[in-house]
Amino acid sequence: AWSPSGVHFPAQLRAGQHFLPHGLRSQGRSPLHVEASSATIGTAAELKTKILQIAALSDRGQRLNTLVAPVYQELRTEMKHAADLLCAMPSTIDEATLKGEWELVYSDVELFRSSPFFLAIEQALDTSPGIPLLGKWLGITDPTKKSAMFFKLHQLQVLSWGASTVGRISQTLDFETKELTSTFDTLLFGLTVIPILGWFKLLPTFGGRVVTLADRMELKGNVIEMELAKTQVVDTPGVSRIPFVSGLLMDRWYPVKPVWKLLPWNGGPFDGRSPACKVTVVYVDDSMRVTKDRSGALYVYMRPL
């Protein structure tokens, strides 16, 4: 088991009491707005409630994406305050607490980045040397942040014009089999009408559930390490299958690891690296898990209802 060390907890917290900053509501400021010199914190339950409120108000954090519009950014600041305070509290991080199913309720980056598939892409791109010619043309100057441009381009391609929307995202951790299973529901053509004139859908809604399996999962301290293994697309309950291609592409596993090692940015084709990735668990209890990826992006999970 792993637990934070070297963290100073106020006497009120050690005694099981709680307290919030004074005078903040009267100043029209959030009760979780904390000045740099303030050491005040709330209980874990209060902080978790605040985190879930911000997650709901921001559509799991996706309304905070500045690529769409630079709005509601004060919620991003409040979420950081609440998460930092929660993560500073005592937390025993072990396999018994982490195992089982979790549902993603907030991310301060694109939701799809929580999948081991994209976590492995992030690690591969940001640890490979240099910047390719296309990356330079797109304006990348830091070779350790190449993945940020890739994720931005991916978001523009799959989410433009509302053609695709993101549904439920979950992770199941099984330390006995050393596997992490990630699921990602996607809906295509949710609403298709002629603007102003339309009152009926032009196209039916299709969709699928992307299932990604990572193996060799191991908890080292508070870091979960794993390797991307394979992926498939299956039915999303209540949504029609994608026509024409469903029989060819759905319901079959596609191995990723052998192909991954052949790609040039992974050192291929002769001595390629495995699709490794990792996340850091900064807080976990019986109902909430907070993790960060290698770039520091925040992901908040809850046990499903």
Coordinates of N, CA and C in Angstrom, one line a residue, residues 95-245:
E95 N -4.0 -2.4 -4.2 CA -4.8 -3.1 -5.2 C -6.2 -3.3 -4.7
A96 N -6.4 -3.6 -3.5 CA -7.8 -3.8 -2.9 C -8.7 -2.7 -3.1
T97 N -8.2 -1.4 -3.0 CA -9.0 -0.2 -3.1 C -9.2 0.1 -4.6
L98 N -8.2 -0.2 -5.4 CA -8.3 0.2 -6.8 C -9.1 -0.8 -7.7
K99 N -9.1 -2.0 -7.3 CA -9.7 -3.0 -8.2 C -11.2 -2.8 -8.5
G100 N -11.7 -3.3 -9.6 CA -13.1 -3.2 -9.9 C -13.4 -2.1 -11.0
E101 N -14.6 -1.8 -11.2 CA -15.0 -0.9 -12.2 C -15.1 0.6 -11.7
W102 N -14.7 1.5 -12.6 CA -14.8 2.9 -12.3 C -15.3 3.6 -13.6
E103 N -16.1 4.7 -13.4 CA -16.6 5.5 -14.5 C -16.0 6.9 -14.5
L104 N -15.6 7.4 -15.6 CA -15.0 8.7 -15.7 C -16.0 9.8 -15.6
V105 N -15.9 10.7 -14.7 CA -16.8 11.8 -14.5 C -16.2 13.2 -14.8
Y106 N -14.9 13.3 -14.9 CA -14.3 14.5 -15.2 C -12.9 14.3 -15.8
S107 N -12.6 15.2 -16.7 CA -11.2 15.3 -17.2 C -10.9 16.7 -17.7
D108 N -9.8 17.2 -17.4 CA -9.4 18.6 -17.8 C -8.8 18.6 -19.2
V109 N -8.8 17.4 -19.9 CA -8.4 17.3 -21.3 C -9.4 16.5 -22.0
E110 N -9.2 16.1 -23.2 CA -10.2 15.4 -24.0 C -10.5 14.0 -23.3
L111 N -11.7 13.6 -23.3 CA -12.1 12.4 -22.5 C -11.5 11.2 -23.1
F112 N -11.3 11.1 -24.4 CA -10.7 9.9 -25.0 C -9.3 9.6 -24.5
R113 N -8.6 10.6 -24.0 CA -7.3 10.4 -23.5 C -7.1 9.5 -22.3
S114 N -8.2 9.2 -21.7 CA -8.2 8.3 -20.5 C -7.9 6.9 -20.9
S115 N -8.2 6.5 -22.2 CA -8.0 5.2 -22.7 C -6.5 4.8 -22.7
P116 N -6.1 3.5 -22.4 CA -4.7 3.1 -22.6 C -4.2 3.3 -24.0
F117 N -5.1 3.2 -25.0 CA -4.7 3.4 -26.4 C -4.0 4.8 -26.5
F118 N -4.7 5.8 -26.0 CA -4.2 7.2 -26.2 C -3.1 7.5 -25.1
L119 N -3.2 6.9 -24.0 CA -2.1 7.0 -23.0 C -0.8 6.5 -23.6
A120 N -0.9 5.4 -24.3 CA 0.3 4.8 -25.0 C 0.8 5.7 -26.1
I121 N -0.1 6.3 -26.9 CA 0.3 7.3 -27.9 C 1.0 8.5 -27.3
E122 N 0.5 9.0 -26.2 CA 1.1 10.1 -25.5 C 2.5 9.8 -25.1
Q123 N 2.7 8.6 -24.5 CA 4.1 8.3 -24.0 C 5.0 8.0 -25.2
A124 N 4.5 7.4 -26.3 CA 5.4 7.1 -27.4 C 5.8 8.4 -28.1
L125 N 4.9 9.3 -28.4 CA 5.2 10.5 -29.1 C 6.1 11.4 -28.3
D126 N 5.8 11.6 -27.0 CA 6.5 12.6 -26.2 C 7.9 12.1 -25.7
T127 N 8.1 10.8 -25.8 CA 9.4 10.3 -25.5 C 10.3 10.0 -26.7
S128 N 9.8 10.1 -27.9 CA 10.6 9.9 -29.1 C 11.4 11.1 -29.4
P129 N 12.6 11.0 -29.9 CA 13.4 12.2 -30.1 C 13.0 13.0 -31.3
G130 N 13.3 14.3 -31.3 CA 13.1 15.2 -32.4 C 11.6 15.5 -32.7
I131 N 11.4 16.3 -33.7 CA 10.1 16.7 -34.2 C 10.1 16.4 -35.7
P132 N 9.1 15.6 -36.2 CA 9.0 15.3 -37.6 C 8.7 16.6 -38.4
L133 N 8.9 16.5 -39.7 CA 8.6 17.7 -40.5 C 7.2 18.2 -40.4
L134 N 6.2 17.3 -40.4 CA 4.8 17.7 -40.3 C 4.6 18.4 -39.0
G135 N 5.2 17.9 -37.9 CA 5.1 18.5 -36.6 C 5.6 20.0 -36.6
K136 N 6.7 20.2 -37.3 CA 7.3 21.5 -37.4 C 6.4 22.4 -38.2
W137 N 5.8 21.9 -39.2 CA 4.9 22.7 -40.1 C 3.6 23.1 -39.3
L138 N 3.2 22.2 -38.3 CA 2.0 22.5 -37.5 C 2.4 23.4 -36.3
G139 N 3.6 23.7 -36.1 CA 4.0 24.7 -35.1 C 4.5 24.1 -33.8
I140 N 4.8 22.8 -33.8 CA 5.4 22.1 -32.6 C 6.8 22.6 -32.4
T141 N 7.1 23.0 -31.2 CA 8.5 23.5 -30.9 C 9.1 22.6 -29.8
D142 N 8.3 21.9 -29.0 CA 8.8 21.1 -27.9 C 8.6 19.7 -28.2
P143 N 9.7 18.9 -28.4 CA 9.5 17.5 -28.8 C 8.9 16.6 -27.7
T144 N 8.8 17.1 -26.4 CA 8.2 16.4 -25.4 C 6.7 16.6 -25.3
K145 N 6.1 17.4 -26.2 CA 4.7 17.7 -26.2 C 4.1 17.5 -27.5
K146 N 4.6 16.6 -28.3 CA 4.1 16.3 -29.6 C 2.7 15.7 -29.5
S147 N 2.4 15.0 -28.5 CA 1.1 14.3 -28.4 C -0.1 15.4 -28.3
A148 N 0.2 16.5 -27.7 CA -0.8 17.5 -27.5 C -1.4 17.9 -28.9
M149 N -0.6 18.1 -29.9 CA -1.0 18.5 -31.2 C -1.8 17.3 -31.8
F150 N -1.3 16.1 -31.6 CA -2.0 14.9 -32.2 C -3.4 14.8 -31.6
F151 N -3.6 15.0 -30.3 CA -4.9 14.9 -29.7 C -5.8 16.1 -30.1
K152 N -5.3 17.2 -30.4 CA -6.1 18.3 -30.9 C -6.6 18.0 -32.3
L153 N -5.7 17.5 -33.1 CA -6.2 17.1 -34.5 C -7.2 16.0 -34.4
H154 N -7.0 15.0 -33.6 CA -8.0 13.9 -33.4 C -9.3 14.4 -33.0
Q155 N -9.3 15.3 -32.1 CA -10.6 15.9 -31.6 C -11.3 16.6 -32.8
L156 N -10.6 17.4 -33.5 CA -11.2 18.2 -34.6 C -11.8 17.2 -35.7
Q157 N -11.1 16.1 -35.9 CA -11.6 15.1 -36.9 C -12.8 14.4 -36.5
V158 N -12.9 13.9 -35.3 CA -14.0 13.0 -34.9 C -15.2 13.8 -34.2
L159 N -15.0 15.0 -33.7 CA -16.1 15.7 -33.0 C -16.6 16.9 -33.8
S160 N -16.0 17.2 -34.9 CA -16.5 18.4 -35.7 C -18.0 18.2 -36.1
W161 N -18.7 19.4 -36.1 CA -20.1 19.5 -36.5 C -21.0 18.6 -35.7
G162 N -20.6 18.1 -34.5 CA -21.4 17.3 -33.7 C -21.7 15.9 -34.3
A163 N -20.9 15.5 -35.3 CA -21.1 14.2 -35.9 C -21.0 13.0 -35.0
S164 N -20.0 13.2 -34.0 CA -19.8 12.2 -33.0 C -19.8 12.8 -31.6
T165 N -20.4 12.1 -30.7 CA -20.5 12.5 -29.3 C -20.0 11.4 -28.4
V166 N -19.5 11.7 -27.3 CA -18.9 10.8 -26.3 C -19.9 10.4 -25.3
G167 N -20.1 9.1 -25.1 CA -21.0 8.6 -24.1 C -20.2 8.2 -22.8
R168 N -20.7 7.1 -22.3 CA -20.1 6.6 -21.0 C -18.7 6.1 -21.3
I169 N -17.8 6.4 -20.3 CA -16.4 5.9 -20.3 C -16.1 5.2 -19.0
S170 N -15.6 4.0 -19.1 CA -15.3 3.2 -17.8 C -14.0 2.5 -17.9
Q171 N -13.5 2.1 -16.8 CA -12.3 1.3 -16.6 C -12.5 0.2 -15.6
T172 N -12.1 -1.0 -15.9 CA -12.1 -2.1 -14.9 C -10.7 -2.6 -14.7
L173 N -10.3 -2.6 -13.4 CA -9.0 -3.0 -13.1 C -9.0 -4.4 -12.4
D174 N -8.3 -5.3 -13.0 CA -8.2 -6.7 -12.4 C -6.7 -7.0 -12.2
F175 N -6.3 -7.0 -10.9 CA -4.9 -7.2 -10.6 C -4.6 -8.7 -10.6
E176 N -5.6 -9.6 -10.5 CA -5.3 -11.0 -10.6 C -4.8 -11.4 -12.0
T177 N -5.5 -10.9 -13.0 CA -5.1 -11.1 -14.4 C -4.2 -10.1 -14.9
K178 N -3.9 -9.1 -14.1 CA -3.0 -8.0 -14.5 C -3.5 -7.3 -15.8
E179 N -4.8 -7.0 -15.8 CA -5.4 -6.4 -17.0 C -6.3 -5.2 -16.6
L180 N -6.3 -4.2 -17.5 CA -7.2 -3.0 -17.4 C -8.0 -3.0 -18.6
T181 N -9.3 -3.0 -18.5 CA -10.2 -2.9 -19.6 C -10.9 -1.6 -19.6
S182 N -10.7 -0.9 -20.7 CA -11.3 0.5 -20.9 C -12.4 0.4 -21.9
T183 N -13.6 1.1 -21.6 CA -14.7 1.1 -22.6 C -15.0 2.6 -22.9
F184 N -15.4 2.8 -24.1 CA -15.7 4.2 -24.6 C -16.9 4.1 -25.5
D185 N -18.0 4.7 -25.1 CA -19.2 4.7 -26.0 C -19.2 5.9 -26.9
T186 N -19.4 5.7 -28.2 CA -19.5 6.8 -29.1 C -20.8 6.7 -29.9
L187 N -21.4 7.9 -30.1 CA -22.6 8.0 -30.9 C -22.4 8.8 -32.1
L188 N -22.9 8.3 -33.2 CA -22.7 9.0 -34.5 C -24.1 9.6 -35.0
F189 N -24.1 10.8 -35.5 CA -25.3 11.5 -36.0 C -26.4 11.5 -34.9
G190 N -26.1 12.1 -33.8 CA -27.1 12.1 -32.7 C -28.3 12.9 -33.1
L191 N -28.1 14.1 -33.7 CA -29.2 15.0 -34.2 C -28.8 15.5 -35.6
T192 N -29.6 15.1 -36.6 CA -29.3 15.6 -38.0 C -30.6 16.2 -38.5
V193 N -30.7 17.5 -38.6 CA -31.8 18.2 -39.2 C -31.4 19.3 -40.1
I194 N -32.3 19.9 -40.8 CA -32.0 21.1 -41.6 C -32.2 22.3 -40.7
P195 N -31.2 23.1 -40.4 CA -31.4 24.2 -39.5 C -32.6 25.1 -39.8
I196 N -33.3 25.5 -38.8 CA -34.5 26.3 -38.8 C -35.7 25.6 -39.4
L197 N -35.5 25.0 -40.6 CA -36.6 24.4 -41.3 C -36.9 23.0 -40.8
G198 N -35.9 22.3 -40.3 CA -36.1 20.9 -40.0 C -36.8 20.6 -38.7
W199 N -37.6 19.6 -38.6 CA -38.3 19.1 -37.4 C -38.2 17.6 -37.2
F200 N -37.4 17.0 -38.1 CA -37.3 15.5 -38.0 C -35.8 15.2 -38.3
K201 N -35.3 14.0 -37.8 CA -34.0 13.6 -38.1 C -33.8 13.1 -39.5
L202 N -32.8 13.6 -40.1 CA -32.5 13.1 -41.5 C -31.8 11.8 -41.5
L203 N -31.0 11.5 -40.5 CA -30.3 10.2 -40.4 C -30.5 9.6 -39.1
P204 N -30.5 8.3 -39.0 CA -30.7 7.6 -37.7 C -29.4 7.7 -36.9
T205 N -29.4 7.4 -35.7 CA -28.2 7.5 -34.8 C -27.6 6.1 -34.8
F206 N -26.3 6.1 -35.0 CA -25.5 4.8 -34.9 C -24.5 5.0 -33.8
G207 N -23.9 3.9 -33.5 CA -22.8 4.0 -32.5 C -22.2 2.6 -32.2
G208 N -21.2 2.7 -31.3 CA -20.5 1.5 -30.9 C -19.7 1.8 -29.6
R209 N -19.3 0.7 -29.0 CA -18.5 0.8 -27.8 C -17.1 0.3 -28.1
V210 N -16.1 1.2 -27.9 CA -14.7 0.8 -28.2 C -14.1 0.2 -26.9
V211 N -13.7 -1.0 -27.0 CA -13.1 -1.7 -25.8 C -11.6 -1.9 -26.0
T212 N -10.8 -1.4 -25.1 CA -9.4 -1.5 -25.2 C -8.9 -2.3 -24.0
L213 N -8.0 -3.2 -24.2 CA -7.4 -4.0 -23.2 C -5.9 -3.8 -23.0
A214 N -5.5 -3.5 -21.8 CA -4.1 -3.3 -21.5 C -3.7 -4.5 -20.6
D215 N -2.6 -5.1 -20.8 CA -2.1 -6.2 -19.9 C -0.8 -5.8 -19.2
R216 N -0.3 -6.8 -18.5 CA 0.9 -6.6 -17.7 C 0.8 -5.4 -16.7
M217 N -0.4 -5.2 -16.2 CA -0.7 -4.1 -15.3 C -0.1 -4.4 -14.0
E218 N 0.6 -3.4 -13.4 CA 1.2 -3.6 -12.1 C 1.2 -2.2 -11.4
L219 N 0.9 -2.3 -10.1 CA 0.9 -1.1 -9.2 C 2.2 -1.0 -8.6
K220 N 3.0 0.1 -8.8 CA 4.3 0.3 -8.2 C 4.2 1.6 -7.4
G221 N 4.1 1.5 -6.1 CA 3.8 2.6 -5.3 C 2.4 3.2 -5.6
N222 N 2.4 4.4 -6.1 CA 1.1 5.0 -6.5 C 1.0 5.1 -8.0
V223 N 1.8 4.4 -8.8 CA 1.8 4.4 -10.3 C 1.3 3.1 -10.8
I224 N 0.3 3.2 -11.7 CA -0.2 2.0 -12.4 C 0.5 1.9 -13.8
E225 N 1.3 0.9 -14.0 CA 2.0 0.7 -15.3 C 1.3 -0.4 -16.0
M226 N 1.3 -0.3 -17.3 CA 0.6 -1.4 -18.2 C 1.1 -1.3 -19.6
E227 N 0.7 -2.2 -20.4 CA 1.0 -2.2 -21.9 C -0.3 -2.4 -22.7
L228 N -0.4 -1.6 -23.7 CA -1.6 -1.7 -24.6 C -1.5 -3.0 -25.3
A229 N -2.6 -3.8 -25.3 CA -2.6 -5.1 -25.9 C -3.4 -5.2 -27.2
K230 N -4.7 -4.9 -27.1 CA -5.6 -5.1 -28.2 C -6.9 -4.2 -28.0
T231 N -7.7 -4.1 -29.1 CA -8.9 -3.3 -29.1 C -9.9 -3.8 -30.0
Q232 N -11.2 -3.5 -29.7 CA -12.3 -4.0 -30.5 C -13.5 -3.0 -30.4
V233 N -14.4 -3.1 -31.3 CA -15.7 -2.3 -31.2 C -16.8 -3.3 -31.1
V234 N -17.7 -3.1 -30.1 CA -18.9 -3.9 -29.9 C -20.1 -3.0 -29.9
D235 N -21.3 -3.6 -29.7 CA -22.5 -2.9 -29.6 C -22.6 -2.0 -28.4
T236 N -23.2 -0.8 -28.6 CA -23.6 0.1 -27.4 C -25.0 -0.2 -27.2
P237 N -25.4 -0.6 -26.0 CA -26.8 -1.0 -25.7 C -27.8 0.2 -26.0
G238 N -28.8 -0.1 -26.8 CA -29.8 0.8 -27.2 C -29.5 1.6 -28.4
V239 N -28.3 1.4 -29.1 CA -27.9 2.1 -30.3 C -27.7 1.2 -31.4
S240 N -28.2 1.5 -32.6 CA -28.0 0.7 -33.8 C -26.5 0.6 -34.2
R241 N -26.2 -0.6 -34.7 CA -24.8 -0.8 -35.2 C -24.5 0.1 -36.4
I242 N -23.3 0.3 -36.6 CA -22.9 1.1 -37.8 C -23.1 0.3 -39.1
P243 N -23.9 0.8 -40.0 CA -24.2 0.0 -41.2 C -23.0 -0.2 -42.1
F244 N -23.1 -1.3 -42.9 CA -22.2 -1.6 -44.0 C -20.8 -2.1 -43.4
V245 N -20.3 -1.5 -42.4 CA -18.9 -1.9 -41.9 C -19.0 -2.7 -40.7

